[in-house]
Short mmCIF file of C-alpha atoms and ligand atoms in Angstrom, two decimals:
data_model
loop_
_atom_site.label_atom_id
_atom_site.label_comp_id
_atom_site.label_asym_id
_atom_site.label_seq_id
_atom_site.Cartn_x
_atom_site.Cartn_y
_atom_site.Cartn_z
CA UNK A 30 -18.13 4.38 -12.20
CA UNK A 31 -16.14 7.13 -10.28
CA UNK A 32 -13.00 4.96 -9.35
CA UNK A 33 -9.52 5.74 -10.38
CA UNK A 34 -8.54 3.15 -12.76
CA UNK A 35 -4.90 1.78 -12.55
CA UNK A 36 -3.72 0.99 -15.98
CA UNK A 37 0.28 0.74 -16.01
CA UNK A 38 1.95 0.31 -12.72
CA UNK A 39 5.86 0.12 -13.14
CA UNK A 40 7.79 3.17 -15.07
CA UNK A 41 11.61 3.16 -15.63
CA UNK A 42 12.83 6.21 -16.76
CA UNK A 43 16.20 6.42 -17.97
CA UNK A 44 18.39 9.26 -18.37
CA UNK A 45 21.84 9.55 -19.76
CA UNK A 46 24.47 12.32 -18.25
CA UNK A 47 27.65 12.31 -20.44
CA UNK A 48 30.78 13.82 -20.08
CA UNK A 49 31.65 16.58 -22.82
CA UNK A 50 35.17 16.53 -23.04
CA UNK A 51 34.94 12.97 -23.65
CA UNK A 52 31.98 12.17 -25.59
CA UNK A 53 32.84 11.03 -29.02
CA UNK A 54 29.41 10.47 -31.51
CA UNK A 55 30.61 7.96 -34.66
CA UNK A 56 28.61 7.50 -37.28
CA UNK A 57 28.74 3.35 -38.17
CA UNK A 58 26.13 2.05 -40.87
CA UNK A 59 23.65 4.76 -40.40
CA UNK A 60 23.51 3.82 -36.59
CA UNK A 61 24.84 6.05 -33.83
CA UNK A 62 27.15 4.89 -31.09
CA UNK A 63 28.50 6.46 -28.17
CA UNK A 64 31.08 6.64 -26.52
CA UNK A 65 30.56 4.80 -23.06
CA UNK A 66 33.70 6.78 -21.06
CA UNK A 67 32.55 8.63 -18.42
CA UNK A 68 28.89 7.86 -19.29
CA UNK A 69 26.70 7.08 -15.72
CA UNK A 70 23.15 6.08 -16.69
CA UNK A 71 20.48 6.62 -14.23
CA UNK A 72 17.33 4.77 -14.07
CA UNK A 73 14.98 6.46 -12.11
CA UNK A 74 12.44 4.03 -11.04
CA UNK A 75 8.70 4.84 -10.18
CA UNK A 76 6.54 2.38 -9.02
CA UNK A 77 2.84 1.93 -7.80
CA UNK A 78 1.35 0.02 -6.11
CA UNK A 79 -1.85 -1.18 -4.68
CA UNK A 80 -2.54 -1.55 -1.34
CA UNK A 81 -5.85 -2.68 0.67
CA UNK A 82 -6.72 -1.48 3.93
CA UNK A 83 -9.63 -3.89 5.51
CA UNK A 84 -10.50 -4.73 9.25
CA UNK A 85 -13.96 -4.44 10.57
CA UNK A 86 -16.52 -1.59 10.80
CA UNK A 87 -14.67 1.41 13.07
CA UNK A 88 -11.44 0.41 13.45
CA UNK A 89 -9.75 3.43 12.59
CA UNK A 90 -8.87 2.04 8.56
CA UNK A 91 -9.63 5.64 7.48
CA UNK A 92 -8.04 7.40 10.30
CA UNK A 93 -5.16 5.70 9.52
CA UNK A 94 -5.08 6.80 5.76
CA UNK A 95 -5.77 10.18 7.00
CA UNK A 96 -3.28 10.23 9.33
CA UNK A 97 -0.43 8.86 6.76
CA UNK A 98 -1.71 10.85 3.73
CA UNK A 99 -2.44 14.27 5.26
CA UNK A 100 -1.27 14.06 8.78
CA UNK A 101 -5.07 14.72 10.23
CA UNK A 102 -6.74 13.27 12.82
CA UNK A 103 -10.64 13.23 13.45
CA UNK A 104 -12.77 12.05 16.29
CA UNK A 105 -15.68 12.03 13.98
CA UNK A 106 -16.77 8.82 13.05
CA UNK A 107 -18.47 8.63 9.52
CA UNK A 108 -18.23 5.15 7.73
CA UNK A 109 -16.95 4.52 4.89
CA UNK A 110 -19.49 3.29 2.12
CA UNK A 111 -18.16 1.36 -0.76
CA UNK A 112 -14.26 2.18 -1.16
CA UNK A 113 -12.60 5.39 -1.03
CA UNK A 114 -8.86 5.94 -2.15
CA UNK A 115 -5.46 7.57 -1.62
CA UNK A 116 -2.43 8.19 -3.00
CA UNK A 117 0.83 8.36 -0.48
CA UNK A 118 4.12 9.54 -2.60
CA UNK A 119 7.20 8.42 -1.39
CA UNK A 120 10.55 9.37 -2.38
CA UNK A 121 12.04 6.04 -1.32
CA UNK A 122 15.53 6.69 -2.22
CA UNK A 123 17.60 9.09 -4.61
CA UNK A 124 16.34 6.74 -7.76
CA UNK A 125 13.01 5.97 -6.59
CA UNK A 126 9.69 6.92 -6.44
CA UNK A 127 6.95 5.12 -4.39
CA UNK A 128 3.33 5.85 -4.99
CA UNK A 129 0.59 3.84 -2.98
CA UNK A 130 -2.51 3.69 -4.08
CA UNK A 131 -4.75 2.85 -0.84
CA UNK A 132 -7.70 1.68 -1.10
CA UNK A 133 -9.97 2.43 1.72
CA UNK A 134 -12.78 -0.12 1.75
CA UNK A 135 -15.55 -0.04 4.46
CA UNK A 136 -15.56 -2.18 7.27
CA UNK A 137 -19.73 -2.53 6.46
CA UNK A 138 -18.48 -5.03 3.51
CA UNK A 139 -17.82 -7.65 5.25
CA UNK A 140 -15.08 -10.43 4.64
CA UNK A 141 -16.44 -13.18 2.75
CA UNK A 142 -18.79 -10.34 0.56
CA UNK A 143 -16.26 -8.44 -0.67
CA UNK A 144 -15.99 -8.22 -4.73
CA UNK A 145 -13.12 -9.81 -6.16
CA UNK A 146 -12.46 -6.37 -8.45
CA UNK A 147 -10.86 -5.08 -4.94
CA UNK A 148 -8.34 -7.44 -4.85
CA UNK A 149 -7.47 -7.22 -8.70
CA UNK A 150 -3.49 -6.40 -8.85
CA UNK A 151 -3.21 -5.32 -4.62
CA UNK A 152 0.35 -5.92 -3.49
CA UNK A 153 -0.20 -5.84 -0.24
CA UNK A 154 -2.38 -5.13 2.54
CA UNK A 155 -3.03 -3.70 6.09
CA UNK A 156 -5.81 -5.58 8.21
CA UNK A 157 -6.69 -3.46 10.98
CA UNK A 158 -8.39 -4.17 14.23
CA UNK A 159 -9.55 -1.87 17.48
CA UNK A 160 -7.01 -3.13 20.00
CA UNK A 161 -9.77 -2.30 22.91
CA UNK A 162 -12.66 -4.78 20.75
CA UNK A 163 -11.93 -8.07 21.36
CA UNK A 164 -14.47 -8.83 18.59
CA UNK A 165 -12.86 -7.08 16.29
CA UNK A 166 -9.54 -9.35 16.64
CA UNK A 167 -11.80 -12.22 16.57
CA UNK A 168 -12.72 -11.35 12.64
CA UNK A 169 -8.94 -11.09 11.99
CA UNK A 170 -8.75 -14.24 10.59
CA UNK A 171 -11.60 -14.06 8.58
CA UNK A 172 -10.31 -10.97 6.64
CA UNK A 173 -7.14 -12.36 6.12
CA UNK A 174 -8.36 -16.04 4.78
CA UNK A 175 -10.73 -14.14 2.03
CA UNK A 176 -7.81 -11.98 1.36
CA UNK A 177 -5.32 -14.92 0.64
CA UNK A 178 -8.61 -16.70 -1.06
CA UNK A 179 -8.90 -13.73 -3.48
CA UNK A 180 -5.51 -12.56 -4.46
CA UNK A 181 -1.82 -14.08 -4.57
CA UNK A 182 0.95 -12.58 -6.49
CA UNK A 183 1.81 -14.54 -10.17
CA UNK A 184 4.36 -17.61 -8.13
CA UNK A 185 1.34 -18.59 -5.76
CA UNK A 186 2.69 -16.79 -2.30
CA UNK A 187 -0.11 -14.81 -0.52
CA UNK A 188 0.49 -10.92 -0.87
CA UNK A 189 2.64 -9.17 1.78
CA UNK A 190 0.11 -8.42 4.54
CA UNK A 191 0.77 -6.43 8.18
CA UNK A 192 -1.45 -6.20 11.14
CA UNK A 193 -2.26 -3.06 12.44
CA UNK A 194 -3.97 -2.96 16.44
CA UNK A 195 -4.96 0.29 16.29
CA UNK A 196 -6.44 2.71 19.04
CA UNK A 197 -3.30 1.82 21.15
CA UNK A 198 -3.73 5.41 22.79
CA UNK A 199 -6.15 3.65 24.99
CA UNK A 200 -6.17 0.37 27.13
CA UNK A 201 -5.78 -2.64 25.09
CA UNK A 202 -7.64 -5.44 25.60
CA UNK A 203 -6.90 -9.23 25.01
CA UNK A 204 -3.67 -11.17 23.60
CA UNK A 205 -2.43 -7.62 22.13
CA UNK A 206 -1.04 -7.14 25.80
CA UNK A 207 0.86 -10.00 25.13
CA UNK A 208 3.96 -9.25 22.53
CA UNK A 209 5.37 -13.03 22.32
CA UNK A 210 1.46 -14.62 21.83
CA UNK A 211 0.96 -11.68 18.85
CA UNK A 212 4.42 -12.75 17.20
CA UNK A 213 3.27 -16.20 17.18
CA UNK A 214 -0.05 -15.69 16.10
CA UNK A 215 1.45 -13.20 13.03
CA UNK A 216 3.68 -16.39 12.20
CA UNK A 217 1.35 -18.90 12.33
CA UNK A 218 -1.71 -17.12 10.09
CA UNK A 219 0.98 -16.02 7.90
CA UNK A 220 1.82 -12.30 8.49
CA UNK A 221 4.53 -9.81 7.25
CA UNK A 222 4.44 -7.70 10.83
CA UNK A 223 2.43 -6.18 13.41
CA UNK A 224 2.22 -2.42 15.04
CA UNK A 225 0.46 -1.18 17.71
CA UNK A 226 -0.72 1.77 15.92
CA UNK A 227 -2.78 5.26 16.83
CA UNK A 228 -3.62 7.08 14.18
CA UNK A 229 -5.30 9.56 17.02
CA UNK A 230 -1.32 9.95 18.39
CA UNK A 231 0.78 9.40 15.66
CA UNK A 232 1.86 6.14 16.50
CA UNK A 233 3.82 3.20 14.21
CA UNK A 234 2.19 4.16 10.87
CA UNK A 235 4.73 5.43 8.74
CA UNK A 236 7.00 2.47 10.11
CA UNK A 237 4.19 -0.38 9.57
CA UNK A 238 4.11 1.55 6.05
CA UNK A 239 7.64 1.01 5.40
CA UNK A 240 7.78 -2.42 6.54
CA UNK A 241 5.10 -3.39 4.08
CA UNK A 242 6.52 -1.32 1.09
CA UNK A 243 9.89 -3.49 2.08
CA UNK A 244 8.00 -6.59 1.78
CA UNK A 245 6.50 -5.91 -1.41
CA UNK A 246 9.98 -4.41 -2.65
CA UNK A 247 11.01 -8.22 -1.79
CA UNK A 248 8.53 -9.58 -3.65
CA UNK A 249 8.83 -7.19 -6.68
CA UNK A 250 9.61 -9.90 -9.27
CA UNK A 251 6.67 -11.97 -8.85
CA UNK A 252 4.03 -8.75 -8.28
CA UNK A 253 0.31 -8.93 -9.83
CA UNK A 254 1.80 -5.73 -11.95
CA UNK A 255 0.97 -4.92 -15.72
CA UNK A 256 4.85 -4.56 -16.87
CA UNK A 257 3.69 -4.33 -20.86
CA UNK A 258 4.76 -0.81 -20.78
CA UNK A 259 7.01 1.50 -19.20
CA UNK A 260 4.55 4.23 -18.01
CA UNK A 261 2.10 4.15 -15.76
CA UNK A 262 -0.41 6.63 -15.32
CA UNK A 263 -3.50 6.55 -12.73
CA UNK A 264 -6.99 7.52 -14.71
CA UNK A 265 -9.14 9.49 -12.00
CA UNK A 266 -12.52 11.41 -12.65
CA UNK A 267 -11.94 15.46 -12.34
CA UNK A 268 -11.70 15.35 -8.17
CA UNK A 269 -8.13 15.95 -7.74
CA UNK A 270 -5.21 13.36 -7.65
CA UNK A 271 -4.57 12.49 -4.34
CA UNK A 272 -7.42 11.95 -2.34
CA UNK A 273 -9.95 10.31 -4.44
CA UNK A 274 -13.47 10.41 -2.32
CA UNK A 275 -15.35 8.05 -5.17
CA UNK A 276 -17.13 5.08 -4.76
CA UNK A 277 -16.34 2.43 -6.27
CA UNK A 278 -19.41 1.00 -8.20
CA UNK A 279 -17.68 -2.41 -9.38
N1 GTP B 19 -8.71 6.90 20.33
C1 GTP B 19 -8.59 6.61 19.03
N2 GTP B 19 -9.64 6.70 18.21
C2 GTP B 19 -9.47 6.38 16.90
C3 GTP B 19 -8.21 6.00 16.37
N3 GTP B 19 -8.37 5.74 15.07
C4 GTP B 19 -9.65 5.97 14.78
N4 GTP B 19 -10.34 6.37 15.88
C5 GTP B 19 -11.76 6.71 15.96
O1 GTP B 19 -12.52 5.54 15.65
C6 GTP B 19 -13.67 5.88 14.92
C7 GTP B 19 -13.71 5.09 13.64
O2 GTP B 19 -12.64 5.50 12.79
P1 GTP B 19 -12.65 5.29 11.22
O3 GTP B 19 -11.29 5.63 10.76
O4 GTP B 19 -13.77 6.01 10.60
O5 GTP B 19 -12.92 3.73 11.13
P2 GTP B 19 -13.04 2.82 9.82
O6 GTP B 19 -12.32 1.57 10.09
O7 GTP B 19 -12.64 3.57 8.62
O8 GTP B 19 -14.61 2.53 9.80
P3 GTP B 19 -15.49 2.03 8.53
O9 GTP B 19 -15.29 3.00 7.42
O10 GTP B 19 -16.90 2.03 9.03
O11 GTP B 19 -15.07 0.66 8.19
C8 GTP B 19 -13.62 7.40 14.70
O12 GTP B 19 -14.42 8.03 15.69
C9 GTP B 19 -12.15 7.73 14.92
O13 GTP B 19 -11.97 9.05 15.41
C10 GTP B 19 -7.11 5.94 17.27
O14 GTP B 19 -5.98 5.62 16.92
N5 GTP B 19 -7.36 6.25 18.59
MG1 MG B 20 -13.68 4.14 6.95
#
């Protein structure tokens, strides 16, 4: 099995910058104290987390990772077999550090087929759909009902989830023309957001990135997250750390 294995997923990392002038060590039953004046503690906070990309066969779920990950864009279609991964780093603020792990998985799986091991601790999720394939809209649903059937985070609620209609660099086709129907559609089958995205141009994917990473942020106390330690460290096989191109076998 060539997947990267997540084993940890939250790390707190404290560090302790003290003034000298003022800090005054006391020795009290064999115990150390110090002096809190002019003590600030920072805890530097790094979290991962996993996120699915799914949508049906060619609609861009890969071009999209590319595109976020390492800024590339290719009009070579070659499907994805299995599940491939990625890992976006984000300095999210001053005290935190945001690592998503993507997972990539092939449009050929099918909703309904796919193995429950994908879903095991995801956070959220990006279904994706070719805004000029009707069809592909169609199966929307479909990926989103075996994504809420598979995984929901530890109080019941379904994971944060946003829409992506991607190819928007070309003319859309069906109710994606229509902004208020789409907003009432994402309400009604329980979305976070949707973007009109192109990963071709660029478009809306590092903002329909940071509205899901918000919407997991909100949901951070109730996250399918292994919080028994305080490191976390990603196991991958010997093909570099970022861009994992392994199947997974589960
Ligand atoms: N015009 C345009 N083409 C795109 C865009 N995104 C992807 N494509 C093209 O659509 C085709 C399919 O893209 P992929 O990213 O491989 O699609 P996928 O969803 O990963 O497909 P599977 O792995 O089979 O599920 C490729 O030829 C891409 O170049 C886009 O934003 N605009
Ligand atoms: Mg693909």
């Amino acid at each position: 099995m060539g997947a990267a294995i997540l084993t940890k997923v939250v790390s707190v990392r404290c560090s302790t910058k003290s003034s000298k002038t003022n800090n005054i060590k006391t020795q009290n039953n064999n115990n150390f104290e110090m002096s809190s004046a002019n003590q600030t503690t920072t805890r530097r906070r790094d979290h991962l987390y996993k996120v699915l990309v799914i949508g049906d066969l060619a609609t861009g779920k890969t071009s999209i990772i590319k595109r976020y990950v390492h800024r590339f864009f290719s009009q070579n279609y070659r499907a994805t077999i299995g599940v491939d991964f990625a890992l976006k780093v984000l300095n999210w603020d001053e005290n935190t550090v945001i690592r998503l792990q993507l997972w990539d998985i092939a449009g050929q799986e099918r909703y309904g087929n796919m193995t429950r091991v994908y879903f095991k601790e995801a956070v959220g999720a990006f279904i994706v759909f070719d805004c000029t394939r009707v069809n592909t809209f169609e199966s929307v649903k479909n990926w989103k009902a075996d994504l809420d059937s598979k995984v929901l985070l530890s109080d019941g609620s379904k994971i944060p989830c946003v829409l992506l209609a991607n190819k928007c660099d070309q003319p859309k086709e069906g109710i994606v023309n229509n902004n208020h129907q789409m907003d009432e559609y994402c309400k009604s089958e329980g979305f976070s957001a949707w973007f009109t995205t192109s990963a071709k141009d660029n478009i809306n994917i590092d903002e329909a990135a940071r509205v899901l990473i918000e919407k997991i942020l909100e949901k951070e106390s109730v996250l399918n997250i292994n919080k028994d330690g305080e490191q976390f460290s990603i196991q991958e096989d010997n093909q570099g750390q970022t861009n994992g191109k392994k199947k997974c076998s589960c």
